[in-house]
């Protein structure tokens, strides 16, 4: 039903269930609810009830030591008011630090015809206006190809020198299987197994099986 990194907006009942189950996060959950901010789908915990629950999370500004803070929990699927994909490049742009903007503009210009989405620190800062980006942050890009041509074009863009940005992220294939895009170059020719993340598991997979989900 959902894929990792999808955005979910919870009902009031969903937030109340979160508050009841995790009173230690009262302040955060109450604030998130009142601001009507979304949460993001994460990989399912062991023992989850498929179809009736979904694992979600949110990111907070770094702590005093600069460590990223995340909160994860489960919500009933009946408490999801609406859902959507991760942010587009355009939607995430307002949260960019000034020194990333020139390269990001170039990335947008070169990404025409590609489905690139943003998650991670930049996305959370764009969604909430909270100071989540740090000097150590990267821009997490989700490349969502539907064809082999889009896969190759997207990889060439993300790994190329044209934008000069600190990029990281994943390729998400049409079936929801995701591979770190930095780990992909060459894997499709050497046939070395790659680490795949799905909504329910982490496994090793043959690149040929992933390529088979794309149009030629």
Tab-separated table of C-alpha atoms in Angstrom:
chain	number	residue	atom	x	y	z
A	1	UNK	CA	0.000	0.000	0.000
A	2	UNK	CA	2.735	2.435	0.997
A	3	UNK	CA	6.418	2.686	0.137
A	4	UNK	CA	9.326	3.814	2.266
A	5	UNK	CA	9.657	7.613	2.433
A	6	UNK	CA	5.986	8.200	1.551
A	7	UNK	CA	4.421	11.023	3.557
A	8	UNK	CA	1.362	10.366	5.714
A	9	UNK	CA	-0.958	12.829	7.429
A	10	UNK	CA	-2.576	11.335	10.513
A	11	UNK	CA	-6.089	11.846	11.803
A	12	UNK	CA	-6.702	13.275	15.268
A	13	UNK	CA	-7.363	9.706	16.386
A	14	UNK	CA	-3.985	8.683	14.976
A	15	UNK	CA	-2.201	11.331	16.987
A	16	UNK	CA	-4.174	10.433	20.087
A	17	UNK	CA	-3.123	6.799	19.678
A	18	UNK	CA	0.503	7.947	19.354
A	19	UNK	CA	0.188	10.066	22.498
A	20	UNK	CA	-1.436	7.233	24.428
A	21	UNK	CA	1.240	4.760	23.386
A	22	UNK	CA	4.247	7.063	23.773
A	23	UNK	CA	3.597	9.617	26.521
A	24	UNK	CA	7.332	10.351	26.648
A	25	UNK	CA	6.894	12.173	23.323
A	26	UNK	CA	3.923	14.258	24.459
A	27	UNK	CA	5.454	17.626	23.564
A	28	UNK	CA	6.698	16.575	20.119
A	29	UNK	CA	3.575	14.686	19.083
A	30	UNK	CA	1.251	17.442	20.289
A	31	UNK	CA	3.218	20.065	18.373
A	32	UNK	CA	3.359	17.934	15.197
A	33	UNK	CA	-0.387	17.318	15.413
A	34	UNK	CA	-1.225	20.979	15.939
A	35	UNK	CA	0.981	22.042	13.010
A	36	UNK	CA	-0.618	19.322	10.832
A	37	UNK	CA	2.775	18.110	9.666
A	38	UNK	CA	3.175	14.691	8.037
A	39	UNK	CA	5.190	11.702	9.158
A	40	UNK	CA	7.193	9.425	6.853
A	41	UNK	CA	6.834	5.717	6.188
A	42	UNK	CA	9.794	3.670	7.424
A	43	UNK	CA	10.693	0.000	7.218
A	44	UNK	CA	8.296	-2.181	9.172
A	45	UNK	CA	9.219	-3.455	12.598
A	46	UNK	CA	9.169	-7.176	13.291
A	47	UNK	CA	5.750	-8.357	14.383
A	48	UNK	CA	3.771	-5.619	12.683
A	49	UNK	CA	0.245	-6.489	11.587
A	50	UNK	CA	0.415	-6.055	7.773
A	51	UNK	CA	-2.503	-4.166	6.303
A	52	UNK	CA	-3.611	-2.873	9.678
A	53	UNK	CA	-0.507	-1.006	10.852
A	54	UNK	CA	2.215	1.079	9.253
A	55	UNK	CA	5.554	2.096	10.758
A	56	UNK	CA	6.242	5.814	10.611
A	57	UNK	CA	8.802	8.285	11.845
A	58	UNK	CA	9.762	11.922	12.059
A	59	UNK	CA	13.031	13.829	12.343
A	60	UNK	CA	13.865	16.589	14.801
A	61	UNK	CA	16.635	19.198	14.907
A	62	UNK	CA	19.993	17.795	16.070
A	63	UNK	CA	20.664	17.611	19.793
A	64	UNK	CA	23.327	19.655	21.593
A	65	UNK	CA	26.008	17.232	20.406
A	66	UNK	CA	24.876	17.559	16.789
A	67	UNK	CA	23.348	14.092	16.656
A	68	UNK	CA	20.310	13.586	14.474
A	69	UNK	CA	17.140	12.823	16.419
A	70	UNK	CA	14.422	10.535	15.083
A	71	UNK	CA	11.256	9.123	16.604
A	72	UNK	CA	9.642	5.981	15.194
A	73	UNK	CA	6.382	4.244	16.054
A	74	UNK	CA	3.422	2.389	14.554
A	75	UNK	CA	0.009	3.734	13.628
A	76	UNK	CA	-3.181	1.965	12.528
A	77	UNK	CA	-3.739	2.354	8.794
A	78	UNK	CA	-7.279	3.461	9.630
A	79	UNK	CA	-5.730	6.574	11.214
A	80	UNK	CA	-4.095	7.785	7.999
A	81	UNK	CA	-6.074	10.732	6.665
A	82	UNK	CA	-4.123	11.100	3.411
A	83	UNK	CA	-0.807	10.168	1.883
A	84	UNK	CA	1.595	11.380	-0.766
A	85	UNK	CA	5.001	10.710	-2.289
A	86	UNK	CA	8.221	12.326	-1.048
A	87	UNK	CA	8.771	15.979	-1.935
A	88	UNK	CA	9.684	17.071	-5.437
A	89	UNK	CA	12.870	19.045	-6.030
A	90	UNK	CA	10.742	22.171	-6.422
A	91	UNK	CA	8.852	21.630	-3.170
A	92	UNK	CA	12.056	21.163	-1.169
A	93	UNK	CA	13.835	24.166	-2.677
A	94	UNK	CA	12.657	26.855	-0.177
A	95	UNK	CA	14.578	25.148	2.650
A	96	UNK	CA	17.940	25.198	0.853
A	97	UNK	CA	20.936	26.833	2.522
A	98	UNK	CA	22.296	29.638	0.354
A	99	UNK	CA	25.460	27.790	-0.648
A	100	UNK	CA	23.465	24.881	-2.089
A	101	UNK	CA	21.166	26.980	-4.265
A	102	UNK	CA	23.304	27.445	-7.405
A	103	UNK	CA	24.083	23.740	-7.671
A	104	UNK	CA	20.505	22.810	-6.875
A	105	UNK	CA	19.252	25.060	-9.655
A	106	UNK	CA	21.564	23.255	-12.051
A	107	UNK	CA	20.326	19.899	-10.754
A	108	UNK	CA	16.738	20.929	-11.397
A	109	UNK	CA	17.565	22.078	-14.923
A	110	UNK	CA	19.241	18.779	-15.762
A	111	UNK	CA	16.577	16.612	-14.102
A	112	UNK	CA	13.837	17.288	-16.649
A	113	UNK	CA	12.193	13.974	-17.522
A	114	UNK	CA	13.406	12.266	-14.344
A	115	UNK	CA	11.411	11.545	-11.210
A	116	UNK	CA	13.699	12.780	-8.433
A	117	UNK	CA	12.312	13.129	-4.922
A	118	UNK	CA	13.802	14.536	-1.732
A	119	UNK	CA	13.767	12.942	1.704
A	120	UNK	CA	15.937	13.261	4.810
A	121	UNK	CA	17.097	16.523	6.396
A	122	UNK	CA	16.252	18.850	3.497
A	123	UNK	CA	12.757	17.409	3.177
A	124	UNK	CA	12.043	17.670	6.894
A	125	UNK	CA	13.262	21.257	6.996
A	126	UNK	CA	11.076	22.103	3.993
A	127	UNK	CA	8.042	20.446	5.587
A	128	UNK	CA	8.427	21.949	9.056
A	129	UNK	CA	10.777	24.974	8.841
A	130	UNK	CA	12.644	23.481	11.821
A	131	UNK	CA	16.477	23.835	11.741
A	132	UNK	CA	17.277	20.244	10.813
A	133	UNK	CA	20.039	20.770	8.221
A	134	UNK	CA	23.580	20.880	9.634
A	135	UNK	CA	26.981	21.476	7.985
A	136	UNK	CA	27.349	17.685	7.827
A	137	UNK	CA	24.008	17.130	6.094
A	138	UNK	CA	23.651	15.670	2.635
A	139	UNK	CA	20.783	16.057	0.191
A	140	UNK	CA	19.007	12.705	0.083
A	141	UNK	CA	17.631	12.096	-3.403
A	142	UNK	CA	15.250	9.293	-4.326
A	143	UNK	CA	15.576	8.352	-8.009
A	144	UNK	CA	12.364	6.634	-9.164
A	145	UNK	CA	12.938	5.319	-12.689
A	146	UNK	CA	10.347	3.501	-14.759
A	147	UNK	CA	12.751	2.617	-17.587
A	148	UNK	CA	16.374	1.577	-17.952
A	149	UNK	CA	17.062	4.813	-19.807
A	150	UNK	CA	15.794	6.847	-16.859
A	151	UNK	CA	17.916	4.770	-14.491
A	152	UNK	CA	21.100	5.424	-16.446
A	153	UNK	CA	20.309	9.102	-17.014
A	154	UNK	CA	19.489	9.609	-13.351
A	155	UNK	CA	22.644	7.882	-12.148
A	156	UNK	CA	24.779	9.927	-14.535
A	157	UNK	CA	23.235	13.142	-13.228
A	158	UNK	CA	23.440	12.322	-9.532
A	159	UNK	CA	27.010	11.058	-9.648
A	160	UNK	CA	28.251	13.683	-12.095
A	161	UNK	CA	30.166	16.904	-11.371
A	162	UNK	CA	27.701	19.375	-12.875
A	163	UNK	CA	25.881	20.327	-9.677
A	164	UNK	CA	28.652	20.097	-7.062
A	165	UNK	CA	26.193	19.120	-4.331
A	166	UNK	CA	26.670	16.685	-1.409
A	167	UNK	CA	24.149	14.160	-2.675
A	168	UNK	CA	23.200	10.781	-1.267
A	169	UNK	CA	20.136	8.598	-1.550
A	170	UNK	CA	18.509	5.627	-3.200
A	171	UNK	CA	17.137	4.216	-6.412
A	172	UNK	CA	13.569	3.077	-5.798
A	173	UNK	CA	12.363	0.595	-8.380
A	174	UNK	CA	8.662	0.408	-9.349
A	175	UNK	CA	8.004	-2.463	-6.929
A	176	UNK	CA	9.352	-0.468	-3.970
A	177	UNK	CA	12.752	-2.184	-3.789
A	178	UNK	CA	15.446	0.399	-3.041
A	179	UNK	CA	19.222	0.367	-3.504
A	180	UNK	CA	21.735	3.043	-2.555
A	181	UNK	CA	22.476	4.687	-5.898
A	182	UNK	CA	26.162	5.017	-5.026
A	183	UNK	CA	26.316	1.213	-4.766
A	184	UNK	CA	24.709	0.570	-8.156
A	185	UNK	CA	27.254	1.636	-10.825
A	186	UNK	CA	28.814	-1.510	-12.240
A	187	UNK	CA	26.557	-3.874	-10.314
A	188	UNK	CA	24.355	-4.444	-13.345
A	189	UNK	CA	27.319	-5.662	-15.401
A	190	UNK	CA	29.305	-7.572	-12.776
A	191	UNK	CA	26.136	-9.230	-11.436
A	192	UNK	CA	27.343	-8.715	-7.889
A	193	UNK	CA	24.512	-8.854	-5.377
A	194	UNK	CA	23.317	-5.514	-4.021
A	195	UNK	CA	21.740	-4.615	-0.687
A	196	UNK	CA	18.031	-3.980	-1.153
A	197	UNK	CA	15.697	-2.283	1.299
A	198	UNK	CA	11.951	-2.801	1.091
A	199	UNK	CA	9.051	-1.880	3.306
A	200	UNK	CA	9.331	-5.208	5.100
A	201	UNK	CA	12.941	-6.385	4.926
A	202	UNK	CA	16.577	-5.908	3.990
A	203	UNK	CA	18.038	-8.515	1.646
A	204	UNK	CA	20.667	-9.145	-1.006
A	205	UNK	CA	19.387	-9.256	-4.585
A	206	UNK	CA	20.585	-9.862	-8.120
A	207	UNK	CA	20.634	-6.561	-10.062
A	208	UNK	CA	19.081	-8.376	-13.021
A	209	UNK	CA	15.933	-8.984	-10.994
A	210	UNK	CA	15.681	-5.275	-10.237
A	211	UNK	CA	16.304	-4.283	-13.846
A	212	UNK	CA	13.501	-6.632	-14.878
A	213	UNK	CA	11.021	-4.300	-13.154
A	214	UNK	CA	11.938	-1.474	-15.569
A	215	UNK	CA	10.831	-0.851	-19.124
A	216	UNK	CA	13.539	-1.351	-21.709
